[in-house]
């Protein structure tokens, strides 16, 4: 209950959130953690129900904090600031990004043109291994990335790490994003020097092997602030950024100098999204069946099909090298 009544038309929002300690002690499922007080109910106590994870077998403690404020308004402000930032980036790119050198044409888009685009794409040499590669290259990563978040924030009694929101934000929102960006930039730099063909296996391994880090922390369950948790996520994000470069470069190579290369690239992008969506849809069911430890072991086996297709992909050795004639 509040210590004093709000004004006649005033509404005070009180939020109860987890601050630190075990996540095995949490708000009951029917508790939102958001409570509104007005002049009519300010002196009526709110009863809060906590639950204890049934798998908990040791002593545990948790600290919750109470803050007053309009949480919905704070989200509105945050998303507004983000939207303005993205709008500014869009305006900046409008004037800075290069334009294609091809002459613009006002060709009318008809069903016949759509048909030509699909025929051009699906009649390319090596279409079968290419299609399988588009769908399976990220088969393991597509499932791992969906489960990594609940695994990191889930309670330790349930097999998770038990990160707080602040710790998760630092690991994924700051360190992970930096590692992802650096990995992507480094992948582009090395590809421009050595070409896609020489780096294909290196990039594929960098994409998939860091899942061993998630497997490792799933088995040993280090404390939330342990350096092993940070290193596992940093390596996973760096490897994803570096390894994904191979996917994008091969898609560009496969499209080649086609008359409809932009449209064909869009088809390849949609196949890439399908290759993420379908495995991601089943990842939750698989994790519930196997548990976190066995799930990440299963993910390691899922990385094999995508890499097994690499020997069947024909790539020009000079493709991707800067200043190459290709």
PDB file of C-alpha atoms in Angstrom, residues 1-300:
ATOM      1  CA  UNK A   1       0.000   0.000   0.000  1.00  0.00           C
ATOM      2  CA  UNK A   2       1.087   3.599  -0.489  1.00  0.00           C
ATOM      3  CA  UNK A   3       2.119   5.809   2.410  1.00  0.00           C
ATOM      4  CA  UNK A   4      -0.011   8.737   1.233  1.00  0.00           C
ATOM      5  CA  UNK A   5      -2.974   9.185  -1.113  1.00  0.00           C
ATOM      6  CA  UNK A   6      -2.367  10.427  -4.683  1.00  0.00           C
ATOM      7  CA  UNK A   7      -4.294  13.370  -6.079  1.00  0.00           C
ATOM      8  CA  UNK A   8      -7.933  13.023  -7.181  1.00  0.00           C
ATOM      9  CA  UNK A   9      -7.041  12.346 -10.825  1.00  0.00           C
ATOM     10  CA  UNK A  10      -3.533  10.980 -10.237  1.00  0.00           C
ATOM     11  CA  UNK A  11      -2.502   7.397 -10.850  1.00  0.00           C
ATOM     12  CA  UNK A  12       0.700   5.996  -9.392  1.00  0.00           C
ATOM     13  CA  UNK A  13       2.198   2.911 -11.057  1.00  0.00           C
ATOM     14  CA  UNK A  14       4.403   0.697  -8.897  1.00  0.00           C
ATOM     15  CA  UNK A  15       6.615  -1.970 -10.487  1.00  0.00           C
ATOM     16  CA  UNK A  16       8.112  -4.959  -8.713  1.00  0.00           C
ATOM     17  CA  UNK A  17      11.082  -6.500 -10.540  1.00  0.00           C
ATOM     18  CA  UNK A  18      13.834  -9.019  -9.830  1.00  0.00           C
ATOM     19  CA  UNK A  19      17.066  -7.269  -8.842  1.00  0.00           C
ATOM     20  CA  UNK A  20      19.494 -10.011  -7.879  1.00  0.00           C
ATOM     21  CA  UNK A  21      19.786 -13.500  -6.478  1.00  0.00           C
ATOM     22  CA  UNK A  22      18.183 -16.769  -7.503  1.00  0.00           C
ATOM     23  CA  UNK A  23      15.550 -16.844 -10.224  1.00  0.00           C
ATOM     24  CA  UNK A  24      14.120 -19.969  -8.645  1.00  0.00           C
ATOM     25  CA  UNK A  25      12.179 -17.576  -6.412  1.00  0.00           C
ATOM     26  CA  UNK A  26       9.923 -15.663  -8.767  1.00  0.00           C
ATOM     27  CA  UNK A  27       6.548 -14.013  -9.090  1.00  0.00           C
ATOM     28  CA  UNK A  28       3.644 -16.374  -9.599  1.00  0.00           C
ATOM     29  CA  UNK A  29       2.357 -16.767 -13.128  1.00  0.00           C
ATOM     30  CA  UNK A  30      -0.726 -14.648 -12.444  1.00  0.00           C
ATOM     31  CA  UNK A  31       1.355 -11.757 -11.079  1.00  0.00           C
ATOM     32  CA  UNK A  32       2.395  -9.019 -13.519  1.00  0.00           C
ATOM     33  CA  UNK A  33       4.605  -7.064 -11.133  1.00  0.00           C
ATOM     34  CA  UNK A  34       2.760  -3.881 -12.158  1.00  0.00           C
ATOM     35  CA  UNK A  35       0.299  -2.329  -9.742  1.00  0.00           C
ATOM     36  CA  UNK A  36      -1.783   0.843 -10.102  1.00  0.00           C
ATOM     37  CA  UNK A  37      -2.847   2.988  -7.153  1.00  0.00           C
ATOM     38  CA  UNK A  38      -5.415   5.767  -7.158  1.00  0.00           C
ATOM     39  CA  UNK A  39      -7.201   7.797  -4.516  1.00  0.00           C
ATOM     40  CA  UNK A  40      -9.688   4.935  -4.176  1.00  0.00           C
ATOM     41  CA  UNK A  41      -7.281   2.054  -3.443  1.00  0.00           C
ATOM     42  CA  UNK A  42      -4.078   3.697  -2.179  1.00  0.00           C
ATOM     43  CA  UNK A  43      -4.535   2.317   1.358  1.00  0.00           C
ATOM     44  CA  UNK A  44      -5.597  -1.196   0.323  1.00  0.00           C
ATOM     45  CA  UNK A  45      -2.694  -3.671   0.541  1.00  0.00           C
ATOM     46  CA  UNK A  46      -1.620  -5.583  -2.551  1.00  0.00           C
ATOM     47  CA  UNK A  47      -0.863  -9.243  -1.871  1.00  0.00           C
ATOM     48  CA  UNK A  48       2.020 -10.564  -3.959  1.00  0.00           C
ATOM     49  CA  UNK A  49       2.484 -14.298  -4.494  1.00  0.00           C
ATOM     50  CA  UNK A  50       5.919 -15.834  -5.118  1.00  0.00           C
ATOM     51  CA  UNK A  51       6.617 -19.350  -6.299  1.00  0.00           C
ATOM     52  CA  UNK A  52       9.586 -21.628  -5.698  1.00  0.00           C
ATOM     53  CA  UNK A  53      10.912 -23.821  -8.506  1.00  0.00           C
ATOM     54  CA  UNK A  54      10.058 -27.416  -7.667  1.00  0.00           C
ATOM     55  CA  UNK A  55      13.546 -28.539  -8.760  1.00  0.00           C
ATOM     56  CA  UNK A  56      15.261 -26.352  -6.156  1.00  0.00           C
ATOM     57  CA  UNK A  57      17.145 -28.544  -3.679  1.00  0.00           C
ATOM     58  CA  UNK A  58      19.461 -26.031  -1.976  1.00  0.00           C
ATOM     59  CA  UNK A  59      19.010 -22.809  -0.046  1.00  0.00           C
ATOM     60  CA  UNK A  60      18.416 -19.746  -2.200  1.00  0.00           C
ATOM     61  CA  UNK A  61      17.650 -16.066  -1.835  1.00  0.00           C
ATOM     62  CA  UNK A  62      16.503 -13.304  -4.147  1.00  0.00           C
ATOM     63  CA  UNK A  63      16.132  -9.550  -3.928  1.00  0.00           C
ATOM     64  CA  UNK A  64      13.316  -7.641  -5.602  1.00  0.00           C
ATOM     65  CA  UNK A  65      13.084  -3.894  -6.041  1.00  0.00           C
ATOM     66  CA  UNK A  66      10.046  -1.650  -6.084  1.00  0.00           C
ATOM     67  CA  UNK A  67      10.020   1.403  -8.315  1.00  0.00           C
ATOM     68  CA  UNK A  68       7.303   3.925  -9.022  1.00  0.00           C
ATOM     69  CA  UNK A  69       6.741   5.164 -12.544  1.00  0.00           C
ATOM     70  CA  UNK A  70       4.878   4.574 -15.771  1.00  0.00           C
ATOM     71  CA  UNK A  71       6.641   1.610 -17.364  1.00  0.00           C
ATOM     72  CA  UNK A  72       4.536   1.810 -20.535  1.00  0.00           C
ATOM     73  CA  UNK A  73       5.526   5.454 -21.023  1.00  0.00           C
ATOM     74  CA  UNK A  74       9.211   4.616 -20.527  1.00  0.00           C
ATOM     75  CA  UNK A  75       8.977   1.974 -23.277  1.00  0.00           C
ATOM     76  CA  UNK A  76       7.241   4.518 -25.520  1.00  0.00           C
ATOM     77  CA  UNK A  77      10.054   7.029 -25.009  1.00  0.00           C
ATOM     78  CA  UNK A  78      12.746   4.379 -25.576  1.00  0.00           C
ATOM     79  CA  UNK A  79      11.180   3.136 -28.817  1.00  0.00           C
ATOM     80  CA  UNK A  80      10.595   6.708 -30.008  1.00  0.00           C
ATOM     81  CA  UNK A  81      14.271   7.559 -29.514  1.00  0.00           C
ATOM     82  CA  UNK A  82      15.270   4.372 -31.334  1.00  0.00           C
ATOM     83  CA  UNK A  83      12.856   5.174 -34.178  1.00  0.00           C
ATOM     84  CA  UNK A  84      14.301   8.683 -34.588  1.00  0.00           C
ATOM     85  CA  UNK A  85      17.814   7.237 -34.636  1.00  0.00           C
ATOM     86  CA  UNK A  86      16.883   4.731 -37.367  1.00  0.00           C
ATOM     87  CA  UNK A  87      15.162   7.477 -39.362  1.00  0.00           C
ATOM     88  CA  UNK A  88      18.328   9.572 -39.221  1.00  0.00           C
ATOM     89  CA  UNK A  89      20.352   6.580 -40.419  1.00  0.00           C
ATOM     90  CA  UNK A  90      17.918   6.124 -43.302  1.00  0.00           C
ATOM     91  CA  UNK A  91      18.284   9.762 -44.350  1.00  0.00           C
ATOM     92  CA  UNK A  92      22.062   9.499 -44.079  1.00  0.00           C
ATOM     93  CA  UNK A  93      22.150   6.372 -46.249  1.00  0.00           C
ATOM     94  CA  UNK A  94      19.919   8.041 -48.833  1.00  0.00           C
ATOM     95  CA  UNK A  95      22.687  10.490 -49.641  1.00  0.00           C
ATOM     96  CA  UNK A  96      25.815   8.438 -48.872  1.00  0.00           C
ATOM     97  CA  UNK A  97      25.206   4.967 -50.314  1.00  0.00           C
ATOM     98  CA  UNK A  98      26.409   4.506 -53.925  1.00  0.00           C
ATOM     99  CA  UNK A  99      23.965   4.076 -56.780  1.00  0.00           C
ATOM    100  CA  UNK A 100      24.261   1.243 -59.342  1.00  0.00           C
ATOM    101  CA  UNK A 101      26.102   2.075 -62.528  1.00  0.00           C
ATOM    102  CA  UNK A 102      23.545   0.351 -64.758  1.00  0.00           C
ATOM    103  CA  UNK A 103      21.250   2.589 -66.749  1.00  0.00           C
ATOM    104  CA  UNK A 104      17.780   2.830 -65.285  1.00  0.00           C
ATOM    105  CA  UNK A 105      14.981   1.314 -67.289  1.00  0.00           C
ATOM    106  CA  UNK A 106      11.249   1.620 -66.896  1.00  0.00           C
ATOM    107  CA  UNK A 107      10.427  -1.962 -67.791  1.00  0.00           C
ATOM    108  CA  UNK A 108       6.882  -2.950 -66.928  1.00  0.00           C
ATOM    109  CA  UNK A 109       6.766  -5.782 -64.398  1.00  0.00           C
ATOM    110  CA  UNK A 110       4.357  -8.463 -65.552  1.00  0.00           C
ATOM    111  CA  UNK A 111       3.680 -12.063 -64.585  1.00  0.00           C
ATOM    112  CA  UNK A 112       5.898 -13.103 -67.470  1.00  0.00           C
ATOM    113  CA  UNK A 113       8.812 -11.208 -65.918  1.00  0.00           C
ATOM    114  CA  UNK A 114       8.200 -12.908 -62.568  1.00  0.00           C
ATOM    115  CA  UNK A 115       8.241 -16.244 -64.340  1.00  0.00           C
ATOM    116  CA  UNK A 116      11.521 -15.399 -66.060  1.00  0.00           C
ATOM    117  CA  UNK A 117      13.074 -14.453 -62.713  1.00  0.00           C
ATOM    118  CA  UNK A 118      12.171 -17.769 -61.095  1.00  0.00           C
ATOM    119  CA  UNK A 119      13.237 -19.780 -64.124  1.00  0.00           C
ATOM    120  CA  UNK A 120      16.519 -17.904 -64.290  1.00  0.00           C
ATOM    121  CA  UNK A 121      17.207 -18.654 -60.623  1.00  0.00           C
ATOM    122  CA  UNK A 122      16.134 -22.296 -60.493  1.00  0.00           C
ATOM    123  CA  UNK A 123      17.781 -23.235 -63.804  1.00  0.00           C
ATOM    124  CA  UNK A 124      21.246 -22.141 -62.729  1.00  0.00           C
ATOM    125  CA  UNK A 125      23.981 -24.813 -62.752  1.00  0.00           C
ATOM    126  CA  UNK A 126      24.419 -26.419 -59.343  1.00  0.00           C
ATOM    127  CA  UNK A 127      20.987 -25.317 -58.132  1.00  0.00           C
ATOM    128  CA  UNK A 128      20.366 -28.444 -56.006  1.00  0.00           C
ATOM    129  CA  UNK A 129      23.449 -28.200 -53.736  1.00  0.00           C
ATOM    130  CA  UNK A 130      23.000 -24.413 -53.649  1.00  0.00           C
ATOM    131  CA  UNK A 131      19.388 -24.701 -52.465  1.00  0.00           C
ATOM    132  CA  UNK A 132      20.367 -27.220 -49.809  1.00  0.00           C
ATOM    133  CA  UNK A 133      23.190 -24.944 -48.710  1.00  0.00           C
ATOM    134  CA  UNK A 134      20.860 -21.936 -48.429  1.00  0.00           C
ATOM    135  CA  UNK A 135      18.518 -23.965 -46.227  1.00  0.00           C
ATOM    136  CA  UNK A 136      21.014 -25.942 -44.135  1.00  0.00           C
ATOM    137  CA  UNK A 137      24.106 -23.758 -43.666  1.00  0.00           C
ATOM    138  CA  UNK A 138      22.616 -22.240 -40.496  1.00  0.00           C
ATOM    139  CA  UNK A 139      20.610 -25.286 -39.441  1.00  0.00           C
ATOM    140  CA  UNK A 140      22.409 -25.540 -36.115  1.00  0.00           C
ATOM    141  CA  UNK A 141      22.792 -21.811 -35.483  1.00  0.00           C
ATOM    142  CA  UNK A 142      19.124 -21.154 -36.298  1.00  0.00           C
ATOM    143  CA  UNK A 143      18.103 -23.399 -33.395  1.00  0.00           C
ATOM    144  CA  UNK A 144      20.869 -22.370 -31.022  1.00  0.00           C
ATOM    145  CA  UNK A 145      20.100 -18.660 -31.312  1.00  0.00           C
ATOM    146  CA  UNK A 146      16.447 -19.224 -30.375  1.00  0.00           C
ATOM    147  CA  UNK A 147      17.271 -21.159 -27.211  1.00  0.00           C
ATOM    148  CA  UNK A 148      20.326 -19.161 -26.090  1.00  0.00           C
ATOM    149  CA  UNK A 149      18.210 -16.369 -24.589  1.00  0.00           C
ATOM    150  CA  UNK A 150      15.893 -18.520 -22.430  1.00  0.00           C
ATOM    151  CA  UNK A 151      18.886 -20.658 -21.464  1.00  0.00           C
ATOM    152  CA  UNK A 152      20.846 -17.658 -20.199  1.00  0.00           C
ATOM    153  CA  UNK A 153      17.978 -16.125 -18.202  1.00  0.00           C
ATOM    154  CA  UNK A 154      16.300 -19.329 -16.983  1.00  0.00           C
ATOM    155  CA  UNK A 155      16.712 -20.391 -13.365  1.00  0.00           C
ATOM    156  CA  UNK A 156      19.648 -22.584 -12.420  1.00  0.00           C
ATOM    157  CA  UNK A 157      17.362 -25.252 -11.000  1.00  0.00           C
ATOM    158  CA  UNK A 158      15.821 -25.534 -14.482  1.00  0.00           C
ATOM    159  CA  UNK A 159      19.258 -25.903 -16.100  1.00  0.00           C
ATOM    160  CA  UNK A 160      19.760 -22.252 -17.081  1.00  0.00           C
ATOM    161  CA  UNK A 161      22.419 -19.733 -16.054  1.00  0.00           C
ATOM    162  CA  UNK A 162      20.126 -17.293 -14.227  1.00  0.00           C
ATOM    163  CA  UNK A 163      21.366 -13.996 -15.687  1.00  0.00           C
ATOM    164  CA  UNK A 164      19.655 -10.824 -14.563  1.00  0.00           C
ATOM    165  CA  UNK A 165      18.235  -8.434 -17.169  1.00  0.00           C
ATOM    166  CA  UNK A 166      21.222  -6.126 -16.675  1.00  0.00           C
ATOM    167  CA  UNK A 167      23.749  -8.937 -17.135  1.00  0.00           C
ATOM    168  CA  UNK A 168      21.955 -10.203 -20.229  1.00  0.00           C
ATOM    169  CA  UNK A 169      21.895  -6.688 -21.673  1.00  0.00           C
ATOM    170  CA  UNK A 170      25.648  -6.312 -21.201  1.00  0.00           C
ATOM    171  CA  UNK A 171      26.468  -9.737 -22.620  1.00  0.00           C
ATOM    172  CA  UNK A 172      24.226  -9.678 -25.693  1.00  0.00           C
ATOM    173  CA  UNK A 173      23.367  -6.021 -26.198  1.00  0.00           C
ATOM    174  CA  UNK A 174      26.888  -4.653 -25.742  1.00  0.00           C
ATOM    175  CA  UNK A 175      29.674  -7.244 -25.832  1.00  0.00           C
ATOM    176  CA  UNK A 176      27.804  -9.600 -28.142  1.00  0.00           C
ATOM    177  CA  UNK A 177      26.891  -6.851 -30.593  1.00  0.00           C
ATOM    178  CA  UNK A 178      30.479  -5.603 -30.689  1.00  0.00           C
ATOM    179  CA  UNK A 179      31.762  -9.134 -31.310  1.00  0.00           C
ATOM    180  CA  UNK A 180      29.162  -9.676 -34.052  1.00  0.00           C
ATOM    181  CA  UNK A 181      30.141  -6.419 -35.780  1.00  0.00           C
ATOM    182  CA  UNK A 182      33.874  -7.090 -35.541  1.00  0.00           C
ATOM    183  CA  UNK A 183      33.393 -10.627 -36.859  1.00  0.00           C
ATOM    184  CA  UNK A 184      31.436  -9.392 -39.871  1.00  0.00           C
ATOM    185  CA  UNK A 185      33.951  -6.661 -40.686  1.00  0.00           C
ATOM    186  CA  UNK A 186      36.909  -9.026 -40.327  1.00  0.00           C
ATOM    187  CA  UNK A 187      35.167 -11.576 -42.536  1.00  0.00           C
ATOM    188  CA  UNK A 188      34.731  -8.995 -45.270  1.00  0.00           C
ATOM    189  CA  UNK A 189      38.339  -7.818 -45.022  1.00  0.00           C
ATOM    190  CA  UNK A 190      39.799 -11.323 -45.220  1.00  0.00           C
ATOM    191  CA  UNK A 191      37.449 -12.330 -48.031  1.00  0.00           C
ATOM    192  CA  UNK A 192      38.565  -9.313 -50.071  1.00  0.00           C
ATOM    193  CA  UNK A 193      42.150 -10.474 -49.645  1.00  0.00           C
ATOM    194  CA  UNK A 194      41.935 -14.252 -50.035  1.00  0.00           C
ATOM    195  CA  UNK A 195      38.597 -14.844 -51.744  1.00  0.00           C
ATOM    196  CA  UNK A 196      35.593 -16.912 -50.719  1.00  0.00           C
ATOM    197  CA  UNK A 197      36.900 -20.301 -51.874  1.00  0.00           C
ATOM    198  CA  UNK A 198      39.974 -20.276 -49.606  1.00  0.00           C
ATOM    199  CA  UNK A 199      37.994 -19.102 -46.590  1.00  0.00           C
ATOM    200  CA  UNK A 200      34.821 -21.150 -47.043  1.00  0.00           C
ATOM    201  CA  UNK A 201      35.753 -23.887 -44.564  1.00  0.00           C
ATOM    202  CA  UNK A 202      37.302 -21.433 -42.097  1.00  0.00           C
ATOM    203  CA  UNK A 203      34.135 -19.343 -42.066  1.00  0.00           C
ATOM    204  CA  UNK A 204      31.887 -22.382 -41.761  1.00  0.00           C
ATOM    205  CA  UNK A 205      33.864 -23.662 -38.777  1.00  0.00           C
ATOM    206  CA  UNK A 206      33.817 -20.215 -37.169  1.00  0.00           C
ATOM    207  CA  UNK A 207      30.048 -20.192 -37.581  1.00  0.00           C
ATOM    208  CA  UNK A 208      29.518 -23.574 -35.922  1.00  0.00           C
ATOM    209  CA  UNK A 209      32.332 -24.402 -33.509  1.00  0.00           C
ATOM    210  CA  UNK A 210      31.498 -21.593 -31.015  1.00  0.00           C
ATOM    211  CA  UNK A 211      28.341 -23.554 -30.171  1.00  0.00           C
ATOM    212  CA  UNK A 212      30.734 -25.696 -28.130  1.00  0.00           C
ATOM    213  CA  UNK A 213      30.950 -22.736 -25.744  1.00  0.00           C
ATOM    214  CA  UNK A 214      27.207 -22.870 -25.100  1.00  0.00           C
ATOM    215  CA  UNK A 215      27.441 -26.638 -24.699  1.00  0.00           C
ATOM    216  CA  UNK A 216      30.248 -26.177 -22.177  1.00  0.00           C
ATOM    217  CA  UNK A 217      28.429 -23.671 -19.950  1.00  0.00           C
ATOM    218  CA  UNK A 218      25.244 -25.754 -20.206  1.00  0.00           C
ATOM    219  CA  UNK A 219      27.105 -28.673 -18.615  1.00  0.00           C
ATOM    220  CA  UNK A 220      29.150 -26.836 -15.981  1.00  0.00           C
ATOM    221  CA  UNK A 221      26.532 -24.110 -15.221  1.00  0.00           C
ATOM    222  CA  UNK A 222      28.952 -21.361 -14.134  1.00  0.00           C
ATOM    223  CA  UNK A 223      27.671 -18.532 -11.955  1.00  0.00           C
ATOM    224  CA  UNK A 224      26.014 -15.658 -13.860  1.00  0.00           C
ATOM    225  CA  UNK A 225      29.034 -13.359 -13.485  1.00  0.00           C
ATOM    226  CA  UNK A 226      31.607 -16.007 -14.454  1.00  0.00           C
ATOM    227  CA  UNK A 227      33.955 -15.084 -17.292  1.00  0.00           C
ATOM    228  CA  UNK A 228      33.101 -18.378 -19.056  1.00  0.00           C
ATOM    229  CA  UNK A 229      29.562 -17.102 -19.746  1.00  0.00           C
ATOM    230  CA  UNK A 230      30.864 -13.884 -21.282  1.00  0.00           C
ATOM    231  CA  UNK A 231      33.475 -15.671 -23.387  1.00  0.00           C
ATOM    232  CA  UNK A 232      30.948 -18.208 -24.675  1.00  0.00           C
ATOM    233  CA  UNK A 233      28.590 -15.497 -25.938  1.00  0.00           C
ATOM    234  CA  UNK A 234      31.378 -13.303 -27.336  1.00  0.00           C
ATOM    235  CA  UNK A 235      32.833 -16.229 -29.308  1.00  0.00           C
ATOM    236  CA  UNK A 236      29.388 -17.334 -30.488  1.00  0.00           C
ATOM    237  CA  UNK A 237      28.514 -13.848 -31.754  1.00  0.00           C
ATOM    238  CA  UNK A 238      31.939 -13.248 -33.314  1.00  0.00           C
ATOM    239  CA  UNK A 239      31.817 -16.606 -35.083  1.00  0.00           C
ATOM    240  CA  UNK A 240      28.320 -15.913 -36.352  1.00  0.00           C
ATOM    241  CA  UNK A 241      29.344 -12.538 -37.785  1.00  0.00           C
ATOM    242  CA  UNK A 242      32.484 -13.977 -39.389  1.00  0.00           C
ATOM    243  CA  UNK A 243      30.865 -17.150 -40.716  1.00  0.00           C
ATOM    244  CA  UNK A 244      27.789 -15.432 -42.096  1.00  0.00           C
ATOM    245  CA  UNK A 245      30.056 -13.576 -44.544  1.00  0.00           C
ATOM    246  CA  UNK A 246      30.500 -16.840 -46.469  1.00  0.00           C
ATOM    247  CA  UNK A 247      26.738 -17.178 -46.835  1.00  0.00           C
ATOM    248  CA  UNK A 248      26.280 -13.683 -48.264  1.00  0.00           C
ATOM    249  CA  UNK A 249      29.265 -13.973 -50.601  1.00  0.00           C
ATOM    250  CA  UNK A 250      28.118 -17.308 -51.992  1.00  0.00           C
ATOM    251  CA  UNK A 251      24.666 -15.878 -52.601  1.00  0.00           C
ATOM    252  CA  UNK A 252      26.228 -13.011 -54.569  1.00  0.00           C
ATOM    253  CA  UNK A 253      28.369 -15.465 -56.513  1.00  0.00           C
ATOM    254  CA  UNK A 254      25.423 -17.734 -57.286  1.00  0.00           C
ATOM    255  CA  UNK A 255      23.361 -14.821 -58.614  1.00  0.00           C
ATOM    256  CA  UNK A 256      26.327 -13.693 -60.705  1.00  0.00           C
ATOM    257  CA  UNK A 257      25.717 -11.354 -63.639  1.00  0.00           C
ATOM    258  CA  UNK A 258      22.143 -12.420 -64.222  1.00  0.00           C
ATOM    259  CA  UNK A 259      19.764  -9.983 -65.882  1.00  0.00           C
ATOM    260  CA  UNK A 260      17.599 -10.150 -62.734  1.00  0.00           C
ATOM    261  CA  UNK A 261      20.341 -10.360 -60.131  1.00  0.00           C
ATOM    262  CA  UNK A 262      18.565  -8.096 -57.638  1.00  0.00           C
ATOM    263  CA  UNK A 263      15.372 -10.149 -57.793  1.00  0.00           C
ATOM    264  CA  UNK A 264      17.334 -13.405 -57.654  1.00  0.00           C
ATOM    265  CA  UNK A 265      19.247 -12.142 -54.660  1.00  0.00           C
ATOM    266  CA  UNK A 266      15.870 -11.473 -53.020  1.00  0.00           C
ATOM    267  CA  UNK A 267      14.898 -15.108 -53.679  1.00  0.00           C
ATOM    268  CA  UNK A 268      18.128 -16.247 -52.052  1.00  0.00           C
ATOM    269  CA  UNK A 269      17.419 -13.976 -49.077  1.00  0.00           C
ATOM    270  CA  UNK A 270      13.947 -15.478 -48.675  1.00  0.00           C
ATOM    271  CA  UNK A 271      15.461 -18.965 -48.710  1.00  0.00           C
ATOM    272  CA  UNK A 272      17.914 -17.804 -46.068  1.00  0.00           C
ATOM    273  CA  UNK A 273      14.999 -16.597 -43.925  1.00  0.00           C
ATOM    274  CA  UNK A 274      13.225 -19.916 -44.462  1.00  0.00           C
ATOM    275  CA  UNK A 275      16.367 -21.724 -43.348  1.00  0.00           C
ATOM    276  CA  UNK A 276      16.198 -19.736 -40.097  1.00  0.00           C
ATOM    277  CA  UNK A 277      12.442 -19.913 -39.565  1.00  0.00           C
ATOM    278  CA  UNK A 278      11.769 -23.634 -39.953  1.00  0.00           C
ATOM    279  CA  UNK A 279      14.511 -24.874 -37.563  1.00  0.00           C
ATOM    280  CA  UNK A 280      13.668 -22.073 -35.141  1.00  0.00           C
ATOM    281  CA  UNK A 281      10.034 -23.198 -35.038  1.00  0.00           C
ATOM    282  CA  UNK A 282      10.957 -26.643 -33.779  1.00  0.00           C
ATOM    283  CA  UNK A 283      13.840 -25.651 -31.500  1.00  0.00           C
ATOM    284  CA  UNK A 284      11.628 -25.014 -28.480  1.00  0.00           C
ATOM    285  CA  UNK A 285       9.995 -28.434 -28.692  1.00  0.00           C
ATOM    286  CA  UNK A 286      13.371 -30.124 -29.095  1.00  0.00           C
ATOM    287  CA  UNK A 287      14.796 -28.288 -26.066  1.00  0.00           C
ATOM    288  CA  UNK A 288      11.823 -29.248 -23.888  1.00  0.00           C
ATOM    289  CA  UNK A 289      12.325 -32.841 -24.920  1.00  0.00           C
ATOM    290  CA  UNK A 290      16.106 -32.964 -24.505  1.00  0.00           C
ATOM    291  CA  UNK A 291      16.893 -30.320 -21.890  1.00  0.00           C
ATOM    292  CA  UNK A 292      19.520 -27.600 -22.297  1.00  0.00           C
ATOM    293  CA  UNK A 293      22.586 -29.832 -22.086  1.00  0.00           C
ATOM    294  CA  UNK A 294      21.481 -32.419 -24.615  1.00  0.00           C
ATOM    295  CA  UNK A 295      19.948 -29.709 -26.813  1.00  0.00           C
ATOM    296  CA  UNK A 296      23.268 -27.949 -27.400  1.00  0.00           C
ATOM    297  CA  UNK A 297      24.869 -31.332 -28.046  1.00  0.00           C
ATOM    298  CA  UNK A 298      22.135 -31.943 -30.632  1.00  0.00           C
ATOM    299  CA  UNK A 299      22.907 -28.537 -32.154  1.00  0.00           C
ATOM    300  CA  UNK A 300      26.502 -29.612 -32.785  1.00  0.00           C
TER     301      UNK A 300
END
